[in-house]
Short mmCIF file of C-alpha atoms in Angstrom, two decimals:
data_model
loop_
_atom_site.label_atom_id
_atom_site.label_comp_id
_atom_site.label_asym_id
_atom_site.label_seq_id
_atom_site.Cartn_x
_atom_site.Cartn_y
_atom_site.Cartn_z
CA MET A 1 155.74 187.24 104.58
CA TYR A 2 159.12 185.62 105.29
CA ASP A 3 160.90 187.77 102.65
CA VAL A 4 159.61 190.94 104.36
CA LEU A 5 160.55 189.53 107.75
CA VAL A 6 164.13 189.21 106.54
CA LEU A 7 164.30 193.01 106.11
CA VAL A 8 162.81 193.55 109.56
CA ILE A 9 165.37 191.20 111.10
CA ALA A 10 168.23 192.92 109.23
CA LEU A 11 167.21 196.39 110.48
CA ALA A 12 166.75 195.08 114.01
CA LEU A 13 170.16 193.44 113.97
CA PHE A 14 171.62 196.67 112.60
CA THR A 15 170.10 198.58 115.41
CA VAL A 16 171.22 196.16 118.11
CA LEU A 17 174.82 196.04 116.86
CA ALA A 18 174.94 199.82 116.48
CA PHE A 19 173.81 200.28 120.10
CA MET A 20 176.42 197.76 121.14
CA ARG A 21 178.94 200.19 119.61
CA VAL A 22 180.07 197.86 116.84
CA SER A 23 181.89 200.09 114.35
CA ALA A 24 180.64 200.68 110.76
CA MET A 25 182.81 198.17 108.83
CA PRO A 26 182.08 194.98 110.86
CA LEU A 27 178.50 196.18 111.47
CA ALA A 28 177.64 196.51 107.79
CA ALA A 29 179.47 193.32 106.82
CA ILE A 30 177.78 191.25 109.52
CA VAL A 31 174.27 192.57 108.71
CA ALA A 32 174.81 192.19 104.99
CA LEU A 33 176.03 188.59 105.41
CA VAL A 34 173.06 187.66 107.61
CA THR A 35 170.70 189.30 105.17
CA CYS A 36 172.17 187.36 102.21
CA ILE A 37 171.85 184.06 104.09
CA LEU A 38 168.30 184.65 105.27
CA ALA A 39 167.09 185.94 101.89
CA GLY A 40 168.73 183.09 99.99
CA LEU A 41 171.01 185.41 97.99
CA PRO A 42 174.38 184.16 96.71
CA VAL A 43 176.63 185.57 99.41
CA LEU A 44 179.83 186.20 97.41
CA ASP A 45 178.05 187.48 94.30
CA THR A 46 175.86 189.84 96.42
CA ILE A 47 178.75 191.19 98.42
CA LEU A 48 180.90 191.77 95.37
CA GLY A 49 177.93 193.02 93.39
CA PRO A 50 175.13 195.13 95.02
CA PHE A 51 177.10 195.69 98.25
CA MET A 52 180.34 196.93 96.64
CA ASP A 53 178.55 198.68 93.80
CA SER A 54 176.52 200.79 96.20
CA ALA A 55 179.56 201.50 98.44
CA ALA A 56 181.78 202.34 95.42
CA SER A 57 179.14 204.62 93.94
CA TYR A 58 178.96 206.56 97.13
CA VAL A 59 182.80 206.90 97.31
CA ALA A 60 182.86 208.06 93.66
CA ASN A 61 180.25 210.66 94.27
CA TYR A 62 181.35 212.09 97.63
CA THR A 63 185.12 211.64 98.08
CA PHE A 64 186.10 215.10 96.94
CA ILE A 65 183.40 216.97 98.91
CA PHE A 66 184.19 214.99 102.06
CA PHE A 67 187.88 215.92 101.75
CA LEU A 68 187.20 219.62 101.09
CA GLY A 69 184.71 219.82 103.94
CA ALA A 70 187.17 218.08 106.32
CA LEU A 71 189.99 220.33 105.24
CA PHE A 72 187.80 223.42 105.78
CA SER A 73 187.02 222.13 109.27
CA ALA A 74 190.68 221.40 110.12
CA VAL A 75 191.75 224.93 109.05
CA TYR A 76 189.03 226.42 111.34
CA GLU A 77 190.28 224.31 114.23
CA LYS A 78 193.96 224.96 113.71
CA SER A 79 193.56 228.75 113.26
CA ASN A 80 191.19 229.10 116.27
CA ALA A 81 188.61 230.59 113.90
CA ALA A 82 186.10 228.03 115.24
CA LYS A 83 186.87 229.19 118.76
CA SER A 84 186.41 232.79 117.77
CA ILE A 85 182.93 232.11 116.33
CA ALA A 86 182.07 229.86 119.29
CA LEU A 87 183.00 232.60 121.83
CA PHE A 88 180.88 235.13 119.84
CA LEU A 89 177.84 232.89 119.70
CA SER A 90 178.24 232.00 123.40
CA LYS A 91 178.23 235.65 124.36
CA LEU A 92 175.33 236.22 122.00
CA THR A 93 173.15 233.61 123.84
CA LYS A 94 174.81 234.09 127.26
CA GLY A 95 175.33 230.34 127.43
CA LYS A 96 171.73 229.47 126.82
CA HIS A 97 169.77 228.11 123.81
CA ILE A 98 172.94 226.73 122.30
CA CYS A 99 171.31 223.75 120.51
CA VAL A 100 168.55 226.00 119.14
CA LEU A 101 171.16 228.53 117.89
CA ILE A 102 173.06 225.75 116.04
CA PHE A 103 169.90 224.28 114.66
CA ILE A 104 168.87 227.69 113.23
CA VAL A 105 172.32 228.54 111.85
CA VAL A 106 172.63 225.12 110.16
CA SER A 107 169.09 225.33 108.75
CA LEU A 108 169.94 228.75 107.19
CA LEU A 109 173.18 227.39 105.69
CA THR A 110 171.51 224.32 104.17
CA TYR A 111 168.50 226.26 103.00
CA GLY A 112 171.04 228.49 101.31
CA GLY A 113 172.09 225.42 99.27
CA ILE A 114 175.17 224.18 101.13
CA SER A 115 175.41 220.37 101.22
CA GLY A 116 174.52 218.92 104.61
CA PHE A 117 177.78 216.86 104.54
CA VAL A 118 179.78 220.11 104.01
CA VAL A 119 177.93 221.75 106.92
CA TYR A 120 178.83 218.79 109.13
CA PHE A 121 182.49 219.62 108.79
CA VAL A 122 182.02 223.40 108.89
CA MET A 123 179.94 223.36 112.09
CA TYR A 124 181.56 220.55 114.10
CA PRO A 125 184.66 222.55 115.29
CA ILE A 126 182.38 225.46 116.16
CA CYS A 127 180.03 223.29 118.07
CA LEU A 128 182.90 221.51 119.86
CA GLN A 129 184.27 224.87 121.09
CA LEU A 130 180.75 226.13 121.96
CA TRP A 131 179.88 223.01 123.97
CA HIS A 132 183.22 223.15 125.72
CA GLU A 133 182.92 226.79 126.55
CA ASN A 134 179.47 226.18 128.20
CA ASN A 135 180.38 222.72 129.65
CA MET A 136 177.47 221.02 127.89
CA SER A 137 177.11 217.28 127.24
CA ARG A 138 178.50 216.39 123.81
CA LYS A 139 175.63 213.91 123.23
CA LEU A 140 173.51 216.80 121.83
CA ILE A 141 176.03 217.85 119.14
CA PRO A 142 175.05 215.30 116.44
CA ALA A 143 171.32 216.03 116.84
CA ALA A 144 171.79 219.87 116.79
CA ILE A 145 173.80 219.73 113.53
CA THR A 146 171.72 217.07 111.71
CA ALA A 147 168.39 218.58 112.68
CA GLY A 148 169.45 221.73 110.91
CA CYS A 149 170.48 219.76 107.85
CA TRP A 150 167.66 217.32 107.43
CA THR A 151 164.43 218.85 108.71
CA ILE A 152 162.99 222.31 107.97
CA SER A 153 165.60 223.32 105.37
CA MET A 154 164.92 220.02 103.50
CA ILE A 155 161.14 220.33 103.40
CA ALA A 156 160.62 224.11 103.10
CA PRO A 157 159.01 225.49 99.92
CA GLY A 158 161.73 226.92 97.67
CA SER A 159 164.46 224.75 99.22
CA PRO A 160 167.29 223.63 96.82
CA SER A 161 167.26 220.23 98.66
CA VAL A 162 167.50 217.02 96.63
CA GLN A 163 164.09 216.01 97.97
CA ASN A 164 162.46 219.15 96.61
CA VAL A 165 164.24 218.74 93.26
CA VAL A 166 163.22 215.05 92.91
CA ALA A 167 159.56 216.01 93.49
CA MET A 168 159.79 218.86 91.02
CA LYS A 169 161.27 216.73 88.24
CA SER A 170 158.95 213.79 88.85
CA LEU A 171 155.73 215.72 89.12
CA GLY A 172 156.33 218.87 87.15
CA THR A 173 155.60 221.03 90.13
CA PRO A 174 157.36 224.23 91.25
CA ALA A 175 159.85 224.52 94.11
CA THR A 176 157.23 226.38 96.14
CA ALA A 177 154.55 223.71 95.60
CA ALA A 178 151.77 223.88 98.25
CA LEU A 179 153.30 227.06 99.67
CA ARG A 180 150.84 227.67 102.48
CA VAL A 181 150.82 224.04 103.64
CA GLY A 182 154.65 223.96 103.40
CA ILE A 183 155.04 227.10 105.54
CA VAL A 184 152.68 225.91 108.26
CA SER A 185 154.44 222.49 108.29
CA VAL A 186 157.85 224.12 108.60
CA ILE A 187 156.71 226.33 111.45
CA VAL A 188 155.19 223.41 113.36
CA GLU A 189 158.24 221.18 112.87
CA ALA A 190 160.64 223.98 113.80
CA VAL A 191 158.72 224.88 117.00
CA LEU A 192 158.60 221.22 118.13
CA ILE A 193 162.35 220.77 117.50
CA ILE A 194 163.15 223.95 119.37
CA LEU A 195 161.02 222.93 122.29
CA TRP A 196 162.70 219.52 122.45
CA PHE A 197 166.20 221.06 122.38
CA GLU A 198 165.34 223.49 125.12
CA TYR A 199 163.93 220.68 127.28
CA ARG A 200 166.96 218.44 126.65
CA GLU A 201 169.54 221.09 127.39
CA ARG A 202 167.92 221.78 130.82
CA ALA A 203 167.32 218.12 131.54
CA LEU A 204 170.93 217.15 130.85
CA ARG A 205 172.26 220.06 132.98
CA LYS A 206 170.07 218.97 135.88
CA LYS A 207 171.48 215.47 135.62
CA GLY A 208 174.96 216.95 135.91
CA LEU A 209 176.01 215.70 132.48
CA VAL A 210 178.86 217.86 131.19
CA PHE A 211 181.39 218.10 128.33
CA ASP A 212 183.79 215.52 129.82
CA ASP A 213 181.05 212.98 130.57
CA PRO A 214 182.98 209.73 131.16
CA ASP A 215 180.08 207.65 129.77
CA LEU A 216 180.56 209.16 126.33
CA PRO A 217 183.18 207.99 123.75
CA PRO A 218 186.35 209.93 124.47
CA LEU A 219 187.69 212.69 122.19
CA PRO A 220 190.99 212.10 120.42
CA GLU A 221 193.94 213.59 122.20
CA ALA A 222 194.54 215.84 119.16
CA GLU A 223 191.13 217.50 119.66
CA LYS A 224 191.51 217.79 123.44
CA ALA A 225 194.66 219.87 122.80
CA TYR A 226 192.53 222.65 121.32
CA PHE A 227 191.04 223.29 124.75
CA VAL A 228 194.34 223.67 126.59
CA PRO A 229 195.00 227.39 127.31
CA LYS A 230 198.08 228.72 125.56
CA GLU A 231 200.16 231.80 126.25
CA ASP A 232 199.46 234.58 123.76
CA GLU A 233 196.91 232.44 121.96
CA LYS A 234 195.96 234.08 118.69
CA MET A 235 192.56 233.83 116.99
CA PRO A 236 190.94 235.71 114.06
CA ASN A 237 188.49 238.53 114.76
CA VAL A 238 184.97 237.04 114.58
CA VAL A 239 184.14 239.10 111.48
CA ILE A 240 187.21 237.70 109.76
CA ALA A 241 186.27 234.21 110.95
CA PHE A 242 182.86 234.40 109.19
CA ILE A 243 184.26 235.57 105.81
CA PRO A 244 185.28 232.11 104.38
CA ILE A 245 181.81 230.81 105.22
CA ALA A 246 180.30 233.83 103.50
CA VAL A 247 182.54 233.22 100.44
CA ILE A 248 181.11 229.68 100.08
CA LEU A 249 177.52 230.89 100.41
CA ILE A 250 177.97 233.76 97.95
CA LEU A 251 179.83 231.72 95.29
CA PHE A 252 177.38 228.79 95.51
CA ASN A 253 174.10 230.77 95.69
CA GLY A 254 175.06 234.03 93.95
CA PHE A 255 177.37 232.74 91.19
CA LYS A 256 175.90 229.23 91.01
CA ILE A 257 179.28 227.53 90.91
CA PRO A 258 179.53 223.90 91.99
CA VAL A 259 179.63 223.39 95.78
CA GLU A 260 183.07 221.70 95.57
CA ALA A 261 184.55 224.83 93.86
CA ALA A 262 182.80 227.11 96.36
CA VAL A 263 184.28 225.22 99.30
CA PHE A 264 187.74 225.19 97.64
CA PHE A 265 187.70 228.99 97.36
CA GLY A 266 186.38 229.16 100.94
CA ILE A 267 189.49 227.15 102.04
CA LEU A 268 191.77 229.52 100.06
CA ALA A 269 190.19 232.50 101.76
CA ALA A 270 190.57 230.91 105.15
CA CYS A 271 194.26 230.09 104.59
CA VAL A 272 195.00 233.70 103.60
CA LEU A 273 192.80 235.41 106.21
CA PHE A 274 193.83 233.21 109.11
CA LYS A 275 197.63 233.39 108.39
CA PRO A 276 198.41 235.49 111.51
CA SER A 277 196.90 232.81 113.75
CA MET A 278 197.95 229.76 111.70
CA GLY A 279 201.64 230.22 112.26
CA SER A 280 204.16 228.32 110.24
CA LEU A 281 203.99 226.05 107.17
CA LYS A 282 203.85 223.09 109.62
CA ASP A 283 200.45 224.26 110.83
CA TYR A 284 199.00 224.20 107.30
CA ILE A 285 200.51 220.77 106.70
CA ALA A 286 198.98 219.52 110.00
CA ALA A 287 195.60 220.92 108.98
CA ALA A 288 195.77 219.21 105.58
CA ASN A 289 196.78 215.87 107.14
CA LYS A 290 194.02 216.05 109.72
CA GLY A 291 191.48 216.96 106.99
CA GLY A 292 192.55 213.99 104.91
CA THR A 293 192.34 211.51 107.85
CA ASP A 294 188.96 212.79 108.93
CA ALA A 295 187.53 212.68 105.44
CA ILE A 296 188.63 209.11 104.76
CA GLY A 297 187.27 207.81 108.04
CA ALA A 298 183.90 209.48 107.71
CA LEU A 299 183.58 208.63 104.00
CA MET A 300 184.38 204.95 104.29
CA ASN A 301 182.21 204.51 107.44
CA THR A 302 179.31 205.94 105.51
CA ALA A 303 179.96 204.16 102.24
CA ILE A 304 180.10 200.74 103.84
CA VAL A 305 176.69 201.26 105.45
CA VAL A 306 175.33 202.43 102.09
CA GLY A 307 176.62 199.09 100.78
CA PHE A 308 174.25 197.28 103.13
CA GLY A 309 171.48 199.36 101.65
CA GLY A 310 172.42 197.90 98.24
CA VAL A 311 171.99 194.37 99.65
CA ALA A 312 168.63 195.28 101.18
CA LYS A 313 167.33 196.50 97.81
CA ALA A 314 168.43 193.20 96.18
CA THR A 315 166.24 191.10 98.52
CA PRO A 316 162.90 189.71 97.41
CA GLY A 317 161.36 191.37 100.47
CA PHE A 318 162.19 194.84 99.16
CA THR A 319 160.25 194.13 95.94
CA LYS A 320 157.33 192.78 97.90
CA VAL A 321 157.17 195.81 100.15
CA VAL A 322 157.01 198.09 97.12
CA ASP A 323 154.30 195.94 95.61
CA TRP A 324 152.37 195.96 98.85
CA ILE A 325 152.59 199.72 98.92
CA LEU A 326 151.01 199.79 95.42
CA HIS A 327 147.95 198.03 96.70
CA LEU A 328 147.29 199.97 99.88
CA ASN A 329 143.56 200.89 100.18
CA ILE A 330 143.69 204.18 102.05
CA SER A 331 143.11 207.87 101.40
CA PRO A 332 145.28 209.23 98.55
CA TYR A 333 147.40 211.65 100.62
CA MET A 334 147.92 209.06 103.40
CA PHE A 335 148.93 206.59 100.64
CA VAL A 336 151.57 209.10 99.37
CA ALA A 337 153.02 209.68 102.84
CA ILE A 338 153.23 205.95 103.78
CA ALA A 339 154.65 204.90 100.43
CA VAL A 340 157.47 207.45 100.46
CA ALA A 341 158.20 207.02 104.20
CA LEU A 342 158.52 203.17 103.85
CA CYS A 343 160.72 203.47 100.76
CA ALA A 344 162.99 205.95 102.52
CA GLY A 345 163.13 203.73 105.60
CA MET A 346 164.15 200.66 103.55
CA CYS A 347 166.87 202.67 101.78
CA GLY A 348 168.02 204.64 104.81
CA SER A 349 167.91 207.69 102.52
CA ALA A 350 165.27 210.36 101.98
CA SER A 351 166.25 211.14 98.41
CA GLY A 352 166.81 207.43 97.60
CA GLY A 353 163.41 206.57 99.04
CA MET A 354 161.73 209.31 97.01
CA GLY A 355 163.45 208.13 93.88
CA ILE A 356 162.26 204.55 94.36
CA ALA A 357 158.74 205.67 95.33
CA PHE A 358 158.35 207.96 92.29
CA ASP A 359 159.84 205.37 89.87
CA ALA A 360 157.28 202.82 91.06
CA LEU A 361 154.34 205.00 91.93
CA LYS A 362 154.51 208.24 89.94
CA GLN A 363 151.70 207.26 87.52
CA THR A 364 149.70 205.92 90.49
CA PHE A 365 149.98 209.35 92.19
CA ILE A 366 148.76 210.98 88.96
CA ASP A 367 145.95 208.51 88.47
CA LEU A 368 144.67 209.24 91.96
CA GLY A 369 143.53 212.58 90.58
CA VAL A 370 144.78 214.55 93.54
CA ASN A 371 146.47 217.95 93.65
CA LEU A 372 150.08 217.14 92.65
CA GLU A 373 151.46 220.13 94.55
CA TYR A 374 150.13 218.55 97.73
CA VAL A 375 151.72 215.28 96.70
CA HIS A 376 154.98 217.19 96.26
CA ARG A 377 154.95 218.69 99.70
CA ILE A 378 153.75 215.54 101.47
CA SER A 379 156.51 213.55 99.77
CA THR A 380 159.30 215.84 100.80
CA ILE A 381 158.19 215.78 104.42
CA ALA A 382 157.42 212.03 104.53
CA ALA A 383 160.79 211.22 103.02
CA GLY A 384 162.45 212.76 106.10
CA THR A 385 160.89 210.44 108.55
CA LEU A 386 161.83 206.73 108.43
CA ASP A 387 165.02 207.54 106.59
CA THR A 388 166.33 208.29 110.15
CA LEU A 389 166.29 204.66 111.28
CA PRO A 390 169.74 203.68 112.61
CA HIS A 391 171.10 202.50 109.26
CA GLN A 392 171.06 206.01 107.71
CA GLY A 393 174.45 206.91 106.20
CA GLY A 394 174.22 210.52 107.35
CA GLN A 395 174.12 209.33 111.00
CA ILE A 396 177.18 207.15 110.54
CA THR A 397 179.00 210.15 109.10
CA ILE A 398 178.08 212.56 111.92
CA PHE A 399 178.96 209.90 114.59
CA ALA A 400 182.32 209.26 112.95
CA LEU A 401 183.08 212.97 112.76
CA THR A 402 181.93 213.82 116.32
CA HIS A 403 183.44 210.61 117.88
CA MET A 404 179.98 209.54 119.09
CA ASP A 405 177.79 206.48 118.54
CA HIS A 406 174.17 205.38 118.47
CA LYS A 407 174.06 204.46 122.14
CA SER A 408 175.20 207.99 123.14
CA ALA A 409 173.47 210.20 120.61
CA TYR A 410 170.84 208.48 118.49
CA PHE A 411 167.90 209.26 120.86
CA ASP A 412 167.84 213.01 120.18
CA ILE A 413 168.32 212.43 116.46
CA ALA A 414 165.35 210.05 116.43
CA ILE A 415 163.11 212.52 118.26
CA THR A 416 164.02 215.53 116.08
CA GLN A 417 164.26 213.82 112.76
CA LEU A 418 161.93 210.87 112.93
CA VAL A 419 159.21 211.33 115.60
CA ILE A 420 158.61 215.08 115.06
CA PRO A 421 158.52 214.87 111.20
CA LEU A 422 156.09 211.92 111.52
CA LEU A 423 153.85 213.97 113.76
CA THR A 424 154.10 216.91 111.41
CA VAL A 425 153.20 215.05 108.24
CA PHE A 426 150.28 212.97 109.70
CA LEU A 427 148.85 215.52 112.08
CA VAL A 428 149.46 218.81 110.19
CA THR A 429 150.45 218.41 106.55
CA ILE A 430 147.91 215.72 105.42
CA PRO A 431 144.92 217.23 107.26
CA LEU A 432 145.71 220.63 105.70
CA CYS A 433 145.88 219.08 102.29
CA ASN A 434 142.63 217.26 102.83
CA ILE A 435 140.79 220.54 103.50
CA GLY A 436 142.46 222.23 100.45
CA PHE A 437 144.39 224.78 102.59
#
């Protein structure tokens, strides 16, 4: 019991420090240190071993894509292409339904196969301009972007998401497994998220919370400069502004080239097409410098939190929780959902949780004699629930990128990506599977 309590204490401490606005580096280091001491792990060996191994693996896997994504974002800011798209979208919605619009656009991009982390960088400058244009509170930006990345596009039948692929490879099921159940679950989840965003937009406006809310972490001066009106300000036509994004989608989905290469060619297209509004060589250099700075900050903040996840996995409590899951005496589909959700919660990662759950429980799932297509769909949805606890790496990235923090913006992320998916899987997905829908 004590070993499991250590994990609970660690997650609680992480949450408290995050809401106190302790930054990622000291936050992860303090929680990892406390976890090592309470779990009886050798501190130095654990920090230099599981902690650094997990952080280093993340850096090795994602450095290039973080840099390319940040560079793409910087070019869109510097050229005013983000402003062009934002003004177009604002006119399209007449200043209403902004969060819903971003949620849908991001869902389409990620369902199209673009990495969520790339979409972060692509959409942030557009959102920033859109929120400024409509004088909306910035606290909804992180939730609007991440809800599009990690909810319906992640769980939908046919999605190229890692979660869908893990289930396919582990269970031998197709990408469209449990098609009807999946479609209904996606519709329910999407409707609930849309209703929440519509409610929150109106509620925040009624409270008088606006773009320059003094209670929110301030924007850097460099980003504020983009909102200062300039004489003869140039910006690409909105059709031109969409072309580099289309290039990425076409190359990645149509020609099946690696996402890093697709984003690289998208950047080249942007540099050429946006030349009239980019100005001199100094503007390109400034965009490259900003992209590099943004990428390193976001990457390292995320990697260091992933390092804490490595420490959590090394504790005796982690092993005991997995063993406890193996012996749960509940209905098969409920067992699948709880097992995957808990593993994802301990890892702070949907795909990581699924990997651990299937490694430990794949044969158990098969031995249960249930429909593996239902197991597939339940797993992909359940993985996207407790992974959204405050130690999730994706949150650290979006907060670093948008200059926000848990205290300011976690609430809406928790509702759209933890509470609503939990309601969906337990009140919709599992009951539909139980009746053989």
